[in-house]
Short mmCIF file of C-alpha atoms in Angstrom, two decimals:
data_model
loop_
_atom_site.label_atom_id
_atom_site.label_comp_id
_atom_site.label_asym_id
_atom_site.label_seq_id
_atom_site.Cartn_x
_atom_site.Cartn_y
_atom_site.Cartn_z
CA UNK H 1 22.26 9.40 22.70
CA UNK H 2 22.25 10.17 19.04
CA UNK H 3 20.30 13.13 18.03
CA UNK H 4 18.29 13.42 15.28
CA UNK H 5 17.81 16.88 13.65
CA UNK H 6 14.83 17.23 10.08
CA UNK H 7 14.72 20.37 8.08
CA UNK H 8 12.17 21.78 7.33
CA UNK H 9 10.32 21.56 10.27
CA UNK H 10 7.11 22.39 8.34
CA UNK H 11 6.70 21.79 4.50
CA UNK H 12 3.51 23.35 2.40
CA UNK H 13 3.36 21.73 -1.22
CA UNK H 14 1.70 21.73 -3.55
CA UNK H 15 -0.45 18.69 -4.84
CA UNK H 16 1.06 16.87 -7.82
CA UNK H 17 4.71 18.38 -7.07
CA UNK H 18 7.81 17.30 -5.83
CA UNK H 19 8.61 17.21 -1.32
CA UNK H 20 11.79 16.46 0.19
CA UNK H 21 12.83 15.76 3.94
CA UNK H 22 16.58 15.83 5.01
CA UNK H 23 17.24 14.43 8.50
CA UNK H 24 20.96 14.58 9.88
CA UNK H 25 22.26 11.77 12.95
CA UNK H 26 24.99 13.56 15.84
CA UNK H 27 26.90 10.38 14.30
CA UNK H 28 26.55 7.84 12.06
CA UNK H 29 24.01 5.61 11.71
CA UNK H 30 26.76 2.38 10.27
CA UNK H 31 26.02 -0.73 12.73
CA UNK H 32 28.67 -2.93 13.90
CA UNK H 33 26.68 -5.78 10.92
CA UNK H 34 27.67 -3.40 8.47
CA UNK H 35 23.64 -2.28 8.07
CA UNK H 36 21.95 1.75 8.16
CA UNK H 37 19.00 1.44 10.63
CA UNK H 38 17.65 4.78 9.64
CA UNK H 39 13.82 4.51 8.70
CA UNK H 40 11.10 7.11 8.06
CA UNK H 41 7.72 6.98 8.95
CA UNK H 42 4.32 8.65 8.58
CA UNK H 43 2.03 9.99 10.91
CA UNK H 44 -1.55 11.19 10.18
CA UNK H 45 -3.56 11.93 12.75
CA UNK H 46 -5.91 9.59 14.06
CA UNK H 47 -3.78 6.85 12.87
CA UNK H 48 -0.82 4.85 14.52
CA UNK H 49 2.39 6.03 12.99
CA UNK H 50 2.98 3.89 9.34
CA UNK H 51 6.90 2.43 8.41
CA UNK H 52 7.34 3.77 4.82
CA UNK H 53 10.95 3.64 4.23
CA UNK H 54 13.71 1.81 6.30
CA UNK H 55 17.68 0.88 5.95
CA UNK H 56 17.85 4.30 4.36
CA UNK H 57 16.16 3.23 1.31
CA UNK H 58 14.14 0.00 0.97
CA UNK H 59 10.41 0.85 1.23
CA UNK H 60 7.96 -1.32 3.58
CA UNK H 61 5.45 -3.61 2.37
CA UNK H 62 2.49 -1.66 0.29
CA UNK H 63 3.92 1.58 0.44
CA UNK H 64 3.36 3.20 -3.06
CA UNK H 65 6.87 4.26 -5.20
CA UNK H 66 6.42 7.96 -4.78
CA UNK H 67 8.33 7.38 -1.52
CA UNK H 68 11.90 7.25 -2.08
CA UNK H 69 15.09 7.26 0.85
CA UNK H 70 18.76 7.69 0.18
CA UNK H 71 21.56 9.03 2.07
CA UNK H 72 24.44 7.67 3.77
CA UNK H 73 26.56 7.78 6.96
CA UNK H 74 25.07 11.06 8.69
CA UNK H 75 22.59 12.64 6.51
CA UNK H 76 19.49 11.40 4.73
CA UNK H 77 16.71 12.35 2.60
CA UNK H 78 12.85 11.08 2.37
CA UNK H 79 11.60 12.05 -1.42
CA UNK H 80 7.85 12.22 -2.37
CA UNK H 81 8.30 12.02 -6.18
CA UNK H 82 4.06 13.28 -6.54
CA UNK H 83 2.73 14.71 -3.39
CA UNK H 84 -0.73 13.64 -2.82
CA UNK H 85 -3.68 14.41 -0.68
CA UNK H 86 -3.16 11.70 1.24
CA UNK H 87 0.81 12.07 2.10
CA UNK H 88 -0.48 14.92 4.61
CA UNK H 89 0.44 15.10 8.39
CA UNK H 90 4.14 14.64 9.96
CA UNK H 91 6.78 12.62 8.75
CA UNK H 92 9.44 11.11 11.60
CA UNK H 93 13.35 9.85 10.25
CA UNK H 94 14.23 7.20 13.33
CA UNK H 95 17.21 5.40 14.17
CA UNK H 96 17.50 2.10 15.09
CA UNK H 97 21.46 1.65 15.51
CA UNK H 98 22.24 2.14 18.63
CA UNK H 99 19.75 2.18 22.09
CA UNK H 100 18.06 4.39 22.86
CA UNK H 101 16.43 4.41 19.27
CA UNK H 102 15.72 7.86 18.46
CA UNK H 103 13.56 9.96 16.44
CA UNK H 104 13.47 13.15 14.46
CA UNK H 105 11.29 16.08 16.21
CA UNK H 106 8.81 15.59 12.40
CA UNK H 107 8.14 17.64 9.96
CA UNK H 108 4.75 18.81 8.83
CA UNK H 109 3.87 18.12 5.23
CA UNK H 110 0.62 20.16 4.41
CA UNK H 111 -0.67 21.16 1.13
CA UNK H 112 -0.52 24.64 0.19
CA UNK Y 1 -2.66 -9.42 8.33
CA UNK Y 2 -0.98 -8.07 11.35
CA UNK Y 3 -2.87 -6.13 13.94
CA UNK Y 4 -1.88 -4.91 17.74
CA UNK Y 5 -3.99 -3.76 19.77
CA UNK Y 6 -2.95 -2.47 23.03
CA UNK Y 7 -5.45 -2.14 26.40
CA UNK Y 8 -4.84 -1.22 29.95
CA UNK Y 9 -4.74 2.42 29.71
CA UNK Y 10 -6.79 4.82 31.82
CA UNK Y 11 -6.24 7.84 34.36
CA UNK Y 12 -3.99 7.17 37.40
CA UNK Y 13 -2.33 8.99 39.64
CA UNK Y 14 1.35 9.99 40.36
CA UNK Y 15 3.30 7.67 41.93
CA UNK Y 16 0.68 4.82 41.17
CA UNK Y 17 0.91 1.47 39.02
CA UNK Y 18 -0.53 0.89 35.68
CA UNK Y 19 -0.16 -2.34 33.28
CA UNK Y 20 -0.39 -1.73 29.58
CA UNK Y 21 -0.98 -5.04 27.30
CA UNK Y 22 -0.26 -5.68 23.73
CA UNK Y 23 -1.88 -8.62 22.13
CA UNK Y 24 -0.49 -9.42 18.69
CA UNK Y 25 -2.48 -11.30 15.77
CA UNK Y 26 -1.27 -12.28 11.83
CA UNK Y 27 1.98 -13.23 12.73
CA UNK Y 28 4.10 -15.40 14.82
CA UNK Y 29 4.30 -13.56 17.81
CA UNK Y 30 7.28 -15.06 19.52
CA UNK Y 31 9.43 -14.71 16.38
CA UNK Y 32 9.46 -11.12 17.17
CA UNK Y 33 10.96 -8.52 19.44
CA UNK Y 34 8.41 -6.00 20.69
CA UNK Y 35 8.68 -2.56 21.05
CA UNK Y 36 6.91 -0.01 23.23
CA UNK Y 37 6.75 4.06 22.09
CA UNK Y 38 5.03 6.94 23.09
CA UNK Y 39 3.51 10.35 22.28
CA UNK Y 40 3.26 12.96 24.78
CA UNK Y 41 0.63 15.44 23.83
CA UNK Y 42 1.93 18.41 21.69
CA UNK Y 43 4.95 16.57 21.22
CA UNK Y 44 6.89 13.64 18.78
CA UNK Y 45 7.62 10.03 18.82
CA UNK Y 46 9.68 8.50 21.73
CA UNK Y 47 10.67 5.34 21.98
CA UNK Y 48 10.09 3.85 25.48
CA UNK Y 49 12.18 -0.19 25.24
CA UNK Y 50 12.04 -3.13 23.53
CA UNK Y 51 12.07 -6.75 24.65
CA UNK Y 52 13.96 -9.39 22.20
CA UNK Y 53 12.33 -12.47 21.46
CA UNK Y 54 12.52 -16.19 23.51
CA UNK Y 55 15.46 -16.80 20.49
CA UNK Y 56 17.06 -13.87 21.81
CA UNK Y 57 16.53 -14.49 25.64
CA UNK Y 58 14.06 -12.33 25.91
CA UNK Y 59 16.41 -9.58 26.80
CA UNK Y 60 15.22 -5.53 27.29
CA UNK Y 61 16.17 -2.19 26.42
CA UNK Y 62 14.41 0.76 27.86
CA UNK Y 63 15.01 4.69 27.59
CA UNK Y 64 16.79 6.38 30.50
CA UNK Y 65 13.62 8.58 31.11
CA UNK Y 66 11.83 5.04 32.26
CA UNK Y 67 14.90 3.02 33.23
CA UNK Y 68 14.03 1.62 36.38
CA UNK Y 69 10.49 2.30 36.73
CA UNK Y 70 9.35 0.89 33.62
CA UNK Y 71 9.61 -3.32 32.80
CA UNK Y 72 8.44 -5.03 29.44
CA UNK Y 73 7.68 -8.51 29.46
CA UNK Y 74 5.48 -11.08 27.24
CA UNK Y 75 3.70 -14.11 27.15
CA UNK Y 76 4.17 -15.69 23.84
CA UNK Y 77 1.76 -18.18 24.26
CA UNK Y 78 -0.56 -15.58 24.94
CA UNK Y 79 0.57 -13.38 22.14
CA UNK Y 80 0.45 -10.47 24.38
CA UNK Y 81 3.43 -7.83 25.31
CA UNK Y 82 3.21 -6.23 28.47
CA UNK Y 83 4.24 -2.87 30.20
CA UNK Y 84 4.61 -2.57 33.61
CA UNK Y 85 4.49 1.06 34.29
CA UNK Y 86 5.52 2.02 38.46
CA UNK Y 87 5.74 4.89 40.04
CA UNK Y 88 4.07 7.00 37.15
CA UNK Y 89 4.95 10.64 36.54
CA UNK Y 90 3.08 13.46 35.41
CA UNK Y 91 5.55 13.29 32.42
CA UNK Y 92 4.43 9.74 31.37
CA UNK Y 93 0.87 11.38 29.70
CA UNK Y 94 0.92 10.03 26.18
CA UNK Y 95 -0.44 7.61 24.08
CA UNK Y 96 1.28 4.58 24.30
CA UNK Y 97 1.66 2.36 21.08
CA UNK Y 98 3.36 -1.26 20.95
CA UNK Y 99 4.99 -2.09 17.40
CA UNK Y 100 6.13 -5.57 16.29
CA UNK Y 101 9.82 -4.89 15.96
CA UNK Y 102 12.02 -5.88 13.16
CA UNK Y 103 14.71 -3.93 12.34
CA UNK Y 104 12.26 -0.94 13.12
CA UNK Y 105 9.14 -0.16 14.80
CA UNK Y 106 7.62 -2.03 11.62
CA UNK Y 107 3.79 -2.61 12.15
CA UNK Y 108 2.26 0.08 15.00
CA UNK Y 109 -0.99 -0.46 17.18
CA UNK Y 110 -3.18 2.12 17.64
CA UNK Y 111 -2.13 3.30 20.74
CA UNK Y 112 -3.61 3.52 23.86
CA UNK Y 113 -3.91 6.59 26.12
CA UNK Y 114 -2.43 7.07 29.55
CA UNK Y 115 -3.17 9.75 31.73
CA UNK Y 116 -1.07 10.91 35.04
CA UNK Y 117 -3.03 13.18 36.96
CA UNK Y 118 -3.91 13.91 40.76
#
């Protein structure tokens, strides 16, 4: 199975500032079709988990532009250019390559 | 718009049966695989299988933890998605979501809860 390792595994920030995710894949993430089936998604609670970002970097219907995914191969990165009150709760990278899909153990975005 | 809603869920005990059902709305259901995942309390995200669509043969994928005990179906002119959960564990506690798949878990239900208990 690939694993899926984020750092940090908690993140406090600050409202209006900068937050950054990294997640890293036991191996990479390149399908056979050439595609990246790495995704991130949000979780608040109370709510079913939300798709923000996925193929590394193309964002999901309505999510807003502070969201930003790049990376490549092994390692990847979720950036929230303006963290907002609203981007609280845990944040999940997932890949969708190979079976079983896996996920990232989340990290916790709170503000500080 | 598309919506999920799962139902089914409930307290049973180890060893028993339980069916969980996903019925779909806002989009043409049998154009897309389904996916089942789950969240065990305390703990993150797992992804439980995945059926492919009629195009597809309707074909399934399912983690090793549930291999075997677990079987997705559907009924696409029903829109629903099911779960057939035997021979439950203790271990199987979560909330159980369906997502319409494409690609990625893309649009989630809000889960339904499962409980394994004697």
């Amino acid at each position: 199975d690939i694993v899926m390792t984020q750092t940090p595994l908690s993140s406090p920030v600050t409202l209006g500032q900068p937050a950054s995710i990294s997640c890293r894949s036991s191996q990479s993430l390149v399908h056979s079709d050439g595609n990246t089936y790495l995704s991130w998604l949000h979780h608040r609670p109370g709510q079913p988990p939300r798709l923000l970002i996925y193929k590394i970097s193309k964002r999901f219907s309505g999510v807003p532009d502070r969201f930003s995914g790049s990376g490549a191969g092994t390692d990847f990165t979720l950036q929230i250019s303006r963290v907002e009150a609203e981007d609280v709760g845990v944040y999940y990278c997932m890949q969708a390559t190979q079976f079983p899909q896996t996920f990232g153990q989340g990290t916790k975005v709170e503000i500080k | 718009e598309v919506q999920l809603v799962e139902s089914g869920g409930g307290l049973v005990q180890p060893g028993r049966s339980l069916r969980l059902s996903c019925t779909g709305s806002g989009f043409t259901f049998g154009d897309y695989a389904m996916s089942w995942l789950r969240q065990a309390p305390g703990k993150g995200l797992e992804w439980v299988g995945f059926i492919r669509s009629k195009t597809y043969g309707e074909t399934t994928e399912y983690a090793a933890s549930v291999n075997g005990r677990f079987i997705i179906s559907r009924d696409d002119s029903k829109n629903i998605a099911y779960l057939q959960m035997n021979n439950l564990k203790i271990e199987d506690t979560a909330l159980y979501h369906c997502a319409r798949y494409s690609s990625q878990p893309a649009n989630w239900g809000q889960g339904i809860l499962v409980t394994v208990s004697s």
